[in-house]
PDB file of C-alpha atoms in Angstrom:
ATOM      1  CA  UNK A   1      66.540 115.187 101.163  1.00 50.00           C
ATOM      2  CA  UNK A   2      68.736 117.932 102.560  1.00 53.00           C
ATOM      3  CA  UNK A   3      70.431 115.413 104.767  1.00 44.00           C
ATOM      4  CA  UNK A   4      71.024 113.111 101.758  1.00 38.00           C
ATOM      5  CA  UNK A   5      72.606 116.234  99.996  1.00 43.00           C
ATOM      6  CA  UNK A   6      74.905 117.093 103.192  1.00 41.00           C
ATOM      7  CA  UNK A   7      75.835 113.224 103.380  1.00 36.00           C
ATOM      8  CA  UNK A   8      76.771 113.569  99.479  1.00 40.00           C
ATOM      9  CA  UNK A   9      78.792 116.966  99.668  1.00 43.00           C
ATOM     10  CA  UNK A  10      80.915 115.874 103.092  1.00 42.00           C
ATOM     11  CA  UNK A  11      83.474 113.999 101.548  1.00 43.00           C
ATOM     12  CA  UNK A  12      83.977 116.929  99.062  1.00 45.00           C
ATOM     13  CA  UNK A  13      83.834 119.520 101.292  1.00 44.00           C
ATOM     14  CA  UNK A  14      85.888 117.942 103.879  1.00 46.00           C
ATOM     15  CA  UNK A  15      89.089 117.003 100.909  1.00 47.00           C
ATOM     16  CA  UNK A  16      89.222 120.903 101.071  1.00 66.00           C
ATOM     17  CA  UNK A  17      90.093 120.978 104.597  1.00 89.00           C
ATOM     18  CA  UNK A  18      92.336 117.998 105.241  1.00 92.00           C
ATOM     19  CA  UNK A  19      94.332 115.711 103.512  1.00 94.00           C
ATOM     20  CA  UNK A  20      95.872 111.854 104.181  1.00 96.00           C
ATOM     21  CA  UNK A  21      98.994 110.486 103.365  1.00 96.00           C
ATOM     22  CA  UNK A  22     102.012 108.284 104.379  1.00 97.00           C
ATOM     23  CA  UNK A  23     105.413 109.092 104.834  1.00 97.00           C
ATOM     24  CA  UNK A  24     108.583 107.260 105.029  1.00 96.00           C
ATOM     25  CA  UNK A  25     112.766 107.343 104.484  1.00 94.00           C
ATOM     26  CA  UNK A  26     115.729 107.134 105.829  1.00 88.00           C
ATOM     27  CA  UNK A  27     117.526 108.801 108.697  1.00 80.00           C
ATOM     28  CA  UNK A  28     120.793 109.740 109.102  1.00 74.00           C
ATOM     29  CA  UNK A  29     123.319 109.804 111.265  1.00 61.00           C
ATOM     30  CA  UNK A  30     123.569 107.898 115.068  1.00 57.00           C
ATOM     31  CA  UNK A  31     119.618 108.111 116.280  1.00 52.00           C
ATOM     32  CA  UNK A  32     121.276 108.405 119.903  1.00 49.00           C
ATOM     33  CA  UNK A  33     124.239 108.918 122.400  1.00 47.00           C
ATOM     34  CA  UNK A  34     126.725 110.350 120.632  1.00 42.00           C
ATOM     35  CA  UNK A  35     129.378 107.556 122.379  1.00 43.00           C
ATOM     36  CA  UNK A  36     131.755 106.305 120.008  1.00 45.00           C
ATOM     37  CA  UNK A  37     131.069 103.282 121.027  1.00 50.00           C
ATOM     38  CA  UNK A  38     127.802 102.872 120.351  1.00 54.00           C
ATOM     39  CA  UNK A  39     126.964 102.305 116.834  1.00 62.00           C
ATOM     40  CA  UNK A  40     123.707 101.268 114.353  1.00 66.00           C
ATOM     41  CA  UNK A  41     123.738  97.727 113.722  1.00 64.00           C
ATOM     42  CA  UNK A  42     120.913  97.536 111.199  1.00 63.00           C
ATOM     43  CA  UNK A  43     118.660  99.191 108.383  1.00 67.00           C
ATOM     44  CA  UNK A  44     117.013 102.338 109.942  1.00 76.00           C
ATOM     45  CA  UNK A  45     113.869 103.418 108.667  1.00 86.00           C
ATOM     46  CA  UNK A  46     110.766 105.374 109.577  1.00 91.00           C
ATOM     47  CA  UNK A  47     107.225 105.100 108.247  1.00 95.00           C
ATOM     48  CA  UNK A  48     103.957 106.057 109.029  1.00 96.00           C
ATOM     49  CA  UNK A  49     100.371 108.016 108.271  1.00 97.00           C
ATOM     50  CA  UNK A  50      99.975 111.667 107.891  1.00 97.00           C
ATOM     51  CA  UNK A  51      97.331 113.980 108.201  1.00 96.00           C
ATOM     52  CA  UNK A  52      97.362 118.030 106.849  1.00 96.00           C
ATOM     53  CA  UNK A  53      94.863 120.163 107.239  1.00 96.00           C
ATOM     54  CA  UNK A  54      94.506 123.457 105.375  1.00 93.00           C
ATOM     55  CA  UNK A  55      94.904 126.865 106.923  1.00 94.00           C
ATOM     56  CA  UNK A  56      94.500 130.147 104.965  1.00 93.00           C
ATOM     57  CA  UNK A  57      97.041 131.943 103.062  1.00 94.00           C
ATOM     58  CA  UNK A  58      99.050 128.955 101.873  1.00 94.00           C
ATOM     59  CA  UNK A  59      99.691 127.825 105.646  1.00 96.00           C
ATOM     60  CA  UNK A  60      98.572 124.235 106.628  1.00 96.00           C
ATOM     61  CA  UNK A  61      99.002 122.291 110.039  1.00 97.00           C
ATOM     62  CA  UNK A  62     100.668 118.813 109.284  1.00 97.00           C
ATOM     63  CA  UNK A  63     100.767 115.720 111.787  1.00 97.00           C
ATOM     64  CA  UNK A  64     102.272 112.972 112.000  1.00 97.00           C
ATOM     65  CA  UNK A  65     102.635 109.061 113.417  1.00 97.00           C
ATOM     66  CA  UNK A  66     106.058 107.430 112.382  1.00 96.00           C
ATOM     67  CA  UNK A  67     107.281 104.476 113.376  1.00 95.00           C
ATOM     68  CA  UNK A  68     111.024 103.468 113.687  1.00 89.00           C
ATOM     69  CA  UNK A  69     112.914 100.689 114.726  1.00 86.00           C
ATOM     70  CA  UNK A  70     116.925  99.881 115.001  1.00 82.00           C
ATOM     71  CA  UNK A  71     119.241  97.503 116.663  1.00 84.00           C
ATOM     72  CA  UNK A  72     122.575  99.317 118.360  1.00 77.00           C
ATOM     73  CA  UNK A  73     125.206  97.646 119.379  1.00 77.00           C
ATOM     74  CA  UNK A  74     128.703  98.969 122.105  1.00 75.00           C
ATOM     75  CA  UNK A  75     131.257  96.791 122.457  1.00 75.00           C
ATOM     76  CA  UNK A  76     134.022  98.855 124.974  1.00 73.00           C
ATOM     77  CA  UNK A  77     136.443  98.460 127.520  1.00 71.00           C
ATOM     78  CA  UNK A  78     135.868  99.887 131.139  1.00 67.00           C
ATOM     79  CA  UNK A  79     138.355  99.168 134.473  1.00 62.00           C
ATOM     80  CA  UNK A  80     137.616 100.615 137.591  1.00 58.00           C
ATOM     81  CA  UNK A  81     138.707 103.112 139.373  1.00 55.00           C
ATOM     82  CA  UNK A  82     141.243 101.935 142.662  1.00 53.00           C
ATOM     83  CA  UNK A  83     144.782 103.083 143.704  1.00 51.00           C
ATOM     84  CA  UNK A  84     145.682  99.711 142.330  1.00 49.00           C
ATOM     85  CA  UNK A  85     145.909  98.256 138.909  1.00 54.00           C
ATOM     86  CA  UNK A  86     143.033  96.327 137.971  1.00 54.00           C
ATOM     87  CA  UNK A  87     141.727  94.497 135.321  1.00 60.00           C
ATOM     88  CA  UNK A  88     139.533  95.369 132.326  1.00 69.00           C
ATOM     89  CA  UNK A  89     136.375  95.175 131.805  1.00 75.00           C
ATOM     90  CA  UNK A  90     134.632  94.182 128.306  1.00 77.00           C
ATOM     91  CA  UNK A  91     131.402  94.909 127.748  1.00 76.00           C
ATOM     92  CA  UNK A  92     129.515  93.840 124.534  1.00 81.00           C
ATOM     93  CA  UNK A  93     126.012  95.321 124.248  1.00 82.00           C
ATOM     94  CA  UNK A  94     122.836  95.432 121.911  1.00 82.00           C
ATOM     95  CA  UNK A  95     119.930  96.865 121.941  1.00 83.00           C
ATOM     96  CA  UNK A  96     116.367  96.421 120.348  1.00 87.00           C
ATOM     97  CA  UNK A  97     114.875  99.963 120.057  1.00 85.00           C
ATOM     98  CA  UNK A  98     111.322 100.813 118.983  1.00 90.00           C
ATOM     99  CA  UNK A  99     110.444 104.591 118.695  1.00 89.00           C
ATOM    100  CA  UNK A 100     107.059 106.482 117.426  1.00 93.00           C
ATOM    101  CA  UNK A 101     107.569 110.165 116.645  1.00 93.00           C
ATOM    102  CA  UNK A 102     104.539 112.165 116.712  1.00 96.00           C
ATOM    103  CA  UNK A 103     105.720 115.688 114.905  1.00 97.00           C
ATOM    104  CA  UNK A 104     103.261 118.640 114.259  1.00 97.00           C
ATOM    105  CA  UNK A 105     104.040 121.278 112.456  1.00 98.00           C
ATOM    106  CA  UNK A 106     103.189 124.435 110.099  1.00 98.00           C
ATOM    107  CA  UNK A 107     103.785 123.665 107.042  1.00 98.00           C
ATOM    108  CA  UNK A 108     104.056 127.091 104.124  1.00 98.00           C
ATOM    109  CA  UNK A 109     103.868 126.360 100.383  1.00 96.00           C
ATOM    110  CA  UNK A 110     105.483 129.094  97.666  1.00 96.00           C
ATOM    111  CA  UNK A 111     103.167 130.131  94.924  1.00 89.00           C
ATOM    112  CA  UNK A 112     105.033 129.029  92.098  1.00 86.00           C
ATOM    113  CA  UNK A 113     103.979 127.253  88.784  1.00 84.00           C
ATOM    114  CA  UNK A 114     104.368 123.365  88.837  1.00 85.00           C
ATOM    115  CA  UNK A 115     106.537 122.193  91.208  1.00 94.00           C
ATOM    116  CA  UNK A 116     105.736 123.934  95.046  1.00 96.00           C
ATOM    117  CA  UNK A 117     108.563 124.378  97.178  1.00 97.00           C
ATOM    118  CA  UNK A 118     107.214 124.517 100.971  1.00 98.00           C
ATOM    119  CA  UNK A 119     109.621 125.017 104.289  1.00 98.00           C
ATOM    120  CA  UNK A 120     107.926 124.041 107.883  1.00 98.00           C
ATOM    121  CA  UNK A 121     108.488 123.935 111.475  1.00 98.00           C
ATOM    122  CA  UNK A 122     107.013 122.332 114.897  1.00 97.00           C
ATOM    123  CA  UNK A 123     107.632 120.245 117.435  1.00 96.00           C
ATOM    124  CA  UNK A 124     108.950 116.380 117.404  1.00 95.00           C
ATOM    125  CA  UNK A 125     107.663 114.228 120.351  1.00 93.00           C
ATOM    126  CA  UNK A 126     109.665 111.069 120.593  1.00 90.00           C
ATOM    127  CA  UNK A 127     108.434 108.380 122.518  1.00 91.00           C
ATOM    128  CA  UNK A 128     110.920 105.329 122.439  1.00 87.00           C
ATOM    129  CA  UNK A 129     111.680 102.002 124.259  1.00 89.00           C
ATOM    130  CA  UNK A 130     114.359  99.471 124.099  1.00 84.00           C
ATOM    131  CA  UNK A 131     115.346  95.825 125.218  1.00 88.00           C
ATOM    132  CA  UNK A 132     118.666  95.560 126.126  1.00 84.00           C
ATOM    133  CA  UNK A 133     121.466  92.723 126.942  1.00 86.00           C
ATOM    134  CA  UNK A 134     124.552  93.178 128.316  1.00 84.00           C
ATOM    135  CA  UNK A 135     127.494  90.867 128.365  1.00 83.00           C
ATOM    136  CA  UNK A 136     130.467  91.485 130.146  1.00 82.00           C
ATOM    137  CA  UNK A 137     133.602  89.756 130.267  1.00 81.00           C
ATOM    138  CA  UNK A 138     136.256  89.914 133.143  1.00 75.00           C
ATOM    139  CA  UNK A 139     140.218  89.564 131.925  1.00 67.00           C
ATOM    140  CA  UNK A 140     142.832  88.815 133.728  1.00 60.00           C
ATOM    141  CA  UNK A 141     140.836  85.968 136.765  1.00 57.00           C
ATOM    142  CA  UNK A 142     138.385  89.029 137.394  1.00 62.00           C
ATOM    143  CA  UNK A 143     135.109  89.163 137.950  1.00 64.00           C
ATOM    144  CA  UNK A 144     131.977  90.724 136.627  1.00 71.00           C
ATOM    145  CA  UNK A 145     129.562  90.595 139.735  1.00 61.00           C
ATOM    146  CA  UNK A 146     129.976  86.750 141.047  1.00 58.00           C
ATOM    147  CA  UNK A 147     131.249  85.555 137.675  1.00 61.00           C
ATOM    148  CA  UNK A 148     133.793  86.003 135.064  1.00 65.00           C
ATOM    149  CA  UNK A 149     131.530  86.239 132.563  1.00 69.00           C
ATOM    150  CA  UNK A 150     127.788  86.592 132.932  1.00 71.00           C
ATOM    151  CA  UNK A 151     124.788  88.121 130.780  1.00 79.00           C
ATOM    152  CA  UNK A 152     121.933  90.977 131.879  1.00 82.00           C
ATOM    153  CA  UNK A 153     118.647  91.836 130.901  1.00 85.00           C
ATOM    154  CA  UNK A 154     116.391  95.052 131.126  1.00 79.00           C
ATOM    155  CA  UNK A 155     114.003  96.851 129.508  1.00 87.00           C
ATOM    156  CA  UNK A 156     114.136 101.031 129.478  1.00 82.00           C
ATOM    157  CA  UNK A 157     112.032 103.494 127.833  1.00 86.00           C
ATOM    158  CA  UNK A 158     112.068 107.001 127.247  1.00 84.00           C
ATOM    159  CA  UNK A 159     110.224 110.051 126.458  1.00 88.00           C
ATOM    160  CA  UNK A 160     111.649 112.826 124.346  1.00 86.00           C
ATOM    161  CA  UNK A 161     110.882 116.526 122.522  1.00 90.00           C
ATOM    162  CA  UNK A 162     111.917 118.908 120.452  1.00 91.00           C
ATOM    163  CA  UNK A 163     111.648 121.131 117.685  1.00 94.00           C
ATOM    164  CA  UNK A 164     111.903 120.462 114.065  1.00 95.00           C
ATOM    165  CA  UNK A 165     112.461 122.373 110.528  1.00 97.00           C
ATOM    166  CA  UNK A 166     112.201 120.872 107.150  1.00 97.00           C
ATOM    167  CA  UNK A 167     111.506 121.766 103.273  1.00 98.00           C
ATOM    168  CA  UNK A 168     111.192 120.163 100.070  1.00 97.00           C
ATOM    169  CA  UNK A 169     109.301 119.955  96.723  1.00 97.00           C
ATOM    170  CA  UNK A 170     105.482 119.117  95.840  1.00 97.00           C
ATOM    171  CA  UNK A 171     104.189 118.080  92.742  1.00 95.00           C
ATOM    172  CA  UNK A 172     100.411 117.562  92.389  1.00 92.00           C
ATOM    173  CA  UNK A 173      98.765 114.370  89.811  1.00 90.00           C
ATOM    174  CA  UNK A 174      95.636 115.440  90.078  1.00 87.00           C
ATOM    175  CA  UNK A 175      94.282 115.007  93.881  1.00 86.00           C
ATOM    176  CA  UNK A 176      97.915 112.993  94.360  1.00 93.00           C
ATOM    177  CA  UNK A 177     100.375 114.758  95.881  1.00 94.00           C
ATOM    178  CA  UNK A 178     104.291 113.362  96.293  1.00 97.00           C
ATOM    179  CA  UNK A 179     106.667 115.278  98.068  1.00 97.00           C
ATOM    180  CA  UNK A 180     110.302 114.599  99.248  1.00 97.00           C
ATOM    181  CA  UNK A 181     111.483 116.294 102.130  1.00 97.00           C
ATOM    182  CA  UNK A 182     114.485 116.881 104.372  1.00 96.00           C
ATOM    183  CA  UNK A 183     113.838 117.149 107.559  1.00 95.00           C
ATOM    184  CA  UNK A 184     115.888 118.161 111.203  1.00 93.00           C
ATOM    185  CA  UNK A 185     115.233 117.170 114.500  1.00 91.00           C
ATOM    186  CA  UNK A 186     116.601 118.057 117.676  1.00 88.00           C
ATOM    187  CA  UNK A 187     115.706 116.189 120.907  1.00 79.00           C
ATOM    188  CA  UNK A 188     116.430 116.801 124.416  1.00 73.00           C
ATOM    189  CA  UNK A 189     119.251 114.539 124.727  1.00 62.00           C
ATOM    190  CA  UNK A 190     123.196 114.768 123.947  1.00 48.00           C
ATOM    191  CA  UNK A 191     123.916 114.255 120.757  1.00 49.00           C
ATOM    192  CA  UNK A 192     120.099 112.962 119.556  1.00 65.00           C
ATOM    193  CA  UNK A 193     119.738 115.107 116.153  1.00 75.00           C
ATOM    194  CA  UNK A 194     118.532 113.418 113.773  1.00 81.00           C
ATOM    195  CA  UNK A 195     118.315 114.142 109.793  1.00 87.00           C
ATOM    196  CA  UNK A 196     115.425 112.461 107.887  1.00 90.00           C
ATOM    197  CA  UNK A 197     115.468 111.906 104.065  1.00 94.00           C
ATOM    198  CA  UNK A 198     111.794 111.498 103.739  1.00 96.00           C
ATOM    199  CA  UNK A 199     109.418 111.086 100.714  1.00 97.00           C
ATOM    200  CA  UNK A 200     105.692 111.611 101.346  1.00 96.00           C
ATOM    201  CA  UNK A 201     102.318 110.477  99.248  1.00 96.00           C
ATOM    202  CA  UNK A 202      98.485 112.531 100.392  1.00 94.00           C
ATOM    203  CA  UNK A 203      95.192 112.618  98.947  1.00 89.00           C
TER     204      UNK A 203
END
């Protein structure tokens, strides 16, 4: 009998501690080198689970699993360096990036009536690979490696942290929770922060 009644009271008592959600949005701005070059050449989105879990004094620990994924594309000009003239270079790239961002952070809620404001702040790790091909075109009777023209293929992938900062708005439907957020991240690379538009659902 008293195990029954703990296996009957869990679920309750555990919806006190921790919550479940999903998250997803938009980001904005260039998601990596800050080249000019180098631009987004699809939609860019994030989505993924959540999971908070309830400290005291209106503080809670949130964490996160959000997946990305984006195409990039270059397309520049390059001649190398010689104490005489030679030809350009073009090189047309694209790349195939998939990224997971694993963010944890404290998470503070206002005591207000209604609608909760709430600011937080943590850590963003970033872990990220893409497929690349490279084309690159030789003017002028050049040549790129043994051709004029020829095509490469590689793989890279990449590991990446730093911390980020956020608010927004909560409103509460009973055990449902929505929230929209805006969220900054800043990783360890040149010109890699990001700014998410984000809208979150938790139970």
């Amino acid at each position: 009998m008293r195990f029954l009644l703990v296996f009957l009271l869990l679920p309750a008592a555990w919806g006190q501690v921790a919550t479940f959600g999903v998250k997803g949005g938009v980001p904005f701005g260039q998601p990596a080198d800050d080249f000019d070059h180098l631009k987004i050449n699809s939609e860019h989105w994030t989505v993924g689970p959540t999971v908070e879990f309830h400290l005291p004094a209106r503080f809670s620990l949130e964490l996160g699993a959000l997946y990305s994924g984006y195409n990039v594309r270059y397309d520049t000009n390059i001649s190398l360096v010689s104490p005489v003239p030679l030809p350009y270079f073009r090189l047309v790239g694209h790349g195939d990036t998939k990224a997971w961002d694993f963010p944890a952070a404290i998470k503070y809620r206002f005591r207000t009536q209604g609608v909760t404001p709430f600011v937080l702040g943590g850590v963003n790790y970033r872990r990220e690979s893409t497929d690349v091909r490279v084309t690159c075109t030789a003017e002028d009777g050049g040549h790129c490696g043994s051709s004029i023209a020829y095509t490469d293929r590689y793989s890279t992938s990449q590991d990446r942290v730093g911390p980020t900062f956020g608010g927004g708005l909560e409103w509460r439907f009973g055990r449902l929770r929505a929230a929209p957020e805006f969220r900054y991240t800043r990783l360890n690379r040149t010109g890699a922060n990001q700014f998410n538009l984000l809208f979150g659902l938790s139970f």
